[in-house]
PDB file of C-alpha atoms in Angstrom:
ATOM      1  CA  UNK K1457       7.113  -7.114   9.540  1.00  0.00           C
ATOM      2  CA  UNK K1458       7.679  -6.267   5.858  1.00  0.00           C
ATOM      3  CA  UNK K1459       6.319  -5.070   2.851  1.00  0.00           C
ATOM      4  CA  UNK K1460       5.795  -6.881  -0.444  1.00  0.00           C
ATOM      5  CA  UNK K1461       5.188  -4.399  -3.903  1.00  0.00           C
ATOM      6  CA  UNK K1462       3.136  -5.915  -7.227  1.00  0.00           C
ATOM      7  CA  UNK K1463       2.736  -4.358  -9.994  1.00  0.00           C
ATOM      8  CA  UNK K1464      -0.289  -4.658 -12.123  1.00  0.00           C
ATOM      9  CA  UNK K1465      -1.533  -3.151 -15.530  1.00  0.00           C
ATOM     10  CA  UNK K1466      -2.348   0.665 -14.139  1.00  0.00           C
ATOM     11  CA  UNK K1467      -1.405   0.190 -10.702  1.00  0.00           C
ATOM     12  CA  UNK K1468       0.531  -0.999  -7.570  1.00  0.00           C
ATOM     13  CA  UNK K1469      -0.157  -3.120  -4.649  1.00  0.00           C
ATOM     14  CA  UNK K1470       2.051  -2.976  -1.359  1.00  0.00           C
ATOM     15  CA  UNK K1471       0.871  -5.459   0.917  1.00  0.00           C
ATOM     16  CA  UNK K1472       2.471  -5.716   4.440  1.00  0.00           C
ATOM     17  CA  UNK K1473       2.690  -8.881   6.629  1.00  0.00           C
ATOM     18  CA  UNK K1474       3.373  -9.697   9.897  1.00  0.00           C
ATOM     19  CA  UNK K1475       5.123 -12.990  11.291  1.00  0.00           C
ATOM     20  CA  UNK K1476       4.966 -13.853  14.692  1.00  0.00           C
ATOM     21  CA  UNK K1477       7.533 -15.673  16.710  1.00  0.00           C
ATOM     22  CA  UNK K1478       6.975 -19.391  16.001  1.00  0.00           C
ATOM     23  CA  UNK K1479       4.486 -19.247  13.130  1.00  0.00           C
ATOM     24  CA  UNK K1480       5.406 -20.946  10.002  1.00  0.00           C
ATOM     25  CA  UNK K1481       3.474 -18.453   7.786  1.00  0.00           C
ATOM     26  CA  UNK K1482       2.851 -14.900   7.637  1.00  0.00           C
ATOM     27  CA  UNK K1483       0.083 -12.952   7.810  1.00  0.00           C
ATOM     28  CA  UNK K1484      -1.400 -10.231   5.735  1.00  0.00           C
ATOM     29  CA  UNK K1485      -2.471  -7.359   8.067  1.00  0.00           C
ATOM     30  CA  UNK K1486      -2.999  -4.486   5.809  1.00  0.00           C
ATOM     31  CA  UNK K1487      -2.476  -3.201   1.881  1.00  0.00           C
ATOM     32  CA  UNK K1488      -2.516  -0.329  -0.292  1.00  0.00           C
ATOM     33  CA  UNK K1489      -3.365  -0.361  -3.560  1.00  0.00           C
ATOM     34  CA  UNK K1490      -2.835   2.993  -5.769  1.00  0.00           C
ATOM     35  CA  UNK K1491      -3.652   3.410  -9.463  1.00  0.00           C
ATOM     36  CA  UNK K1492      -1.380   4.898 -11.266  1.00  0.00           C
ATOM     37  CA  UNK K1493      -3.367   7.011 -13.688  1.00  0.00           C
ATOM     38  CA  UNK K1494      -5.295   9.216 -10.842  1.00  0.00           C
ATOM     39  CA  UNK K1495      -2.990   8.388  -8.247  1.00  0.00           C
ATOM     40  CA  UNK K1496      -6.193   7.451  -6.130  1.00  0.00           C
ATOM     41  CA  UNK K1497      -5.363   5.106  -3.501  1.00  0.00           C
ATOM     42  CA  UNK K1498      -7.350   2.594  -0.995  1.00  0.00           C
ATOM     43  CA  UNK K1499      -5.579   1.539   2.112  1.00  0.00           C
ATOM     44  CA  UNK K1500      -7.592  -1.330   3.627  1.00  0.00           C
ATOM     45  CA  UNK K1501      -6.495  -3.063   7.192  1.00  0.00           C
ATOM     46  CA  UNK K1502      -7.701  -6.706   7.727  1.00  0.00           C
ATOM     47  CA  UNK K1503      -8.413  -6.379  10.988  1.00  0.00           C
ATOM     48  CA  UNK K1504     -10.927  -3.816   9.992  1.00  0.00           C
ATOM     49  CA  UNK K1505     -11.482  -4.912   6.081  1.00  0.00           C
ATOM     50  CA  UNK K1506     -15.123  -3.330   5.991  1.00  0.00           C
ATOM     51  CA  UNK K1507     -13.657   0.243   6.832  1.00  0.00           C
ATOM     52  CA  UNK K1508     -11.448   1.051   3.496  1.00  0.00           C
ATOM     53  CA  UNK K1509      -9.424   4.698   3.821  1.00  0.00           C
ATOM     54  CA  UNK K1510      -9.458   6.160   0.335  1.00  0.00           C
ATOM     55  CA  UNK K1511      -6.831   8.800  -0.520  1.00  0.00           C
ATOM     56  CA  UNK K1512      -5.474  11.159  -3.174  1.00  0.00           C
ATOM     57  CA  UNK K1513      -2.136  10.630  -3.517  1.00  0.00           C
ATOM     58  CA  UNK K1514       0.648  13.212  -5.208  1.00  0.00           C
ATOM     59  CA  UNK K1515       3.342  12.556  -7.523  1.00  0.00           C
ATOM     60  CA  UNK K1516       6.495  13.750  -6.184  1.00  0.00           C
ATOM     61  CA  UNK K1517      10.085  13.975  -6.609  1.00  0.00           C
ATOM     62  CA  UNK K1518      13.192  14.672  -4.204  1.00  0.00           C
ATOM     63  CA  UNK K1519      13.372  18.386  -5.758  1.00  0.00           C
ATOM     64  CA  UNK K1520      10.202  18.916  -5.012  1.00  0.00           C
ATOM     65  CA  UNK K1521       9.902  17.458  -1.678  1.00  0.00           C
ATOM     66  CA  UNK K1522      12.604  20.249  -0.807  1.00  0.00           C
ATOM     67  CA  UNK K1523      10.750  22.901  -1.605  1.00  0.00           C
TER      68      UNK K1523
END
């Protein structure tokens, strides 16, 4: 399993795949995709790609993360 990160005009993609044993290609199962502006994000799962999990998202550094 890994993720993949695109950048686009305004926002960013990560896209994570899954490759079973044997396959010769991977397989999307899920992504995120988060503009950068609002920091609104959608998380969608393909298993499930009708149900879409929207989310507010917070910008954040390490100092304040401690807090």
């Amino acid at each position: 399993m890994w993720d993949s990160h695109e950048w686009g005009i305004g926002y960013v993609t990560v896209s994570s795949f899954v490759q079973m044993k044997g396959n010769t290609e991977a397989s999307l199962i899920s992504f995120t995709k988060i503009e950068l502006e609002t920091m609104l994000g959608e998380f969608v799962r393909m298993s499930d790609s009708s149900k879409v999990v929207r989310m507010q998202c917070q910008r954040w550094s390490p100092q304040t993360r401690n807090k």
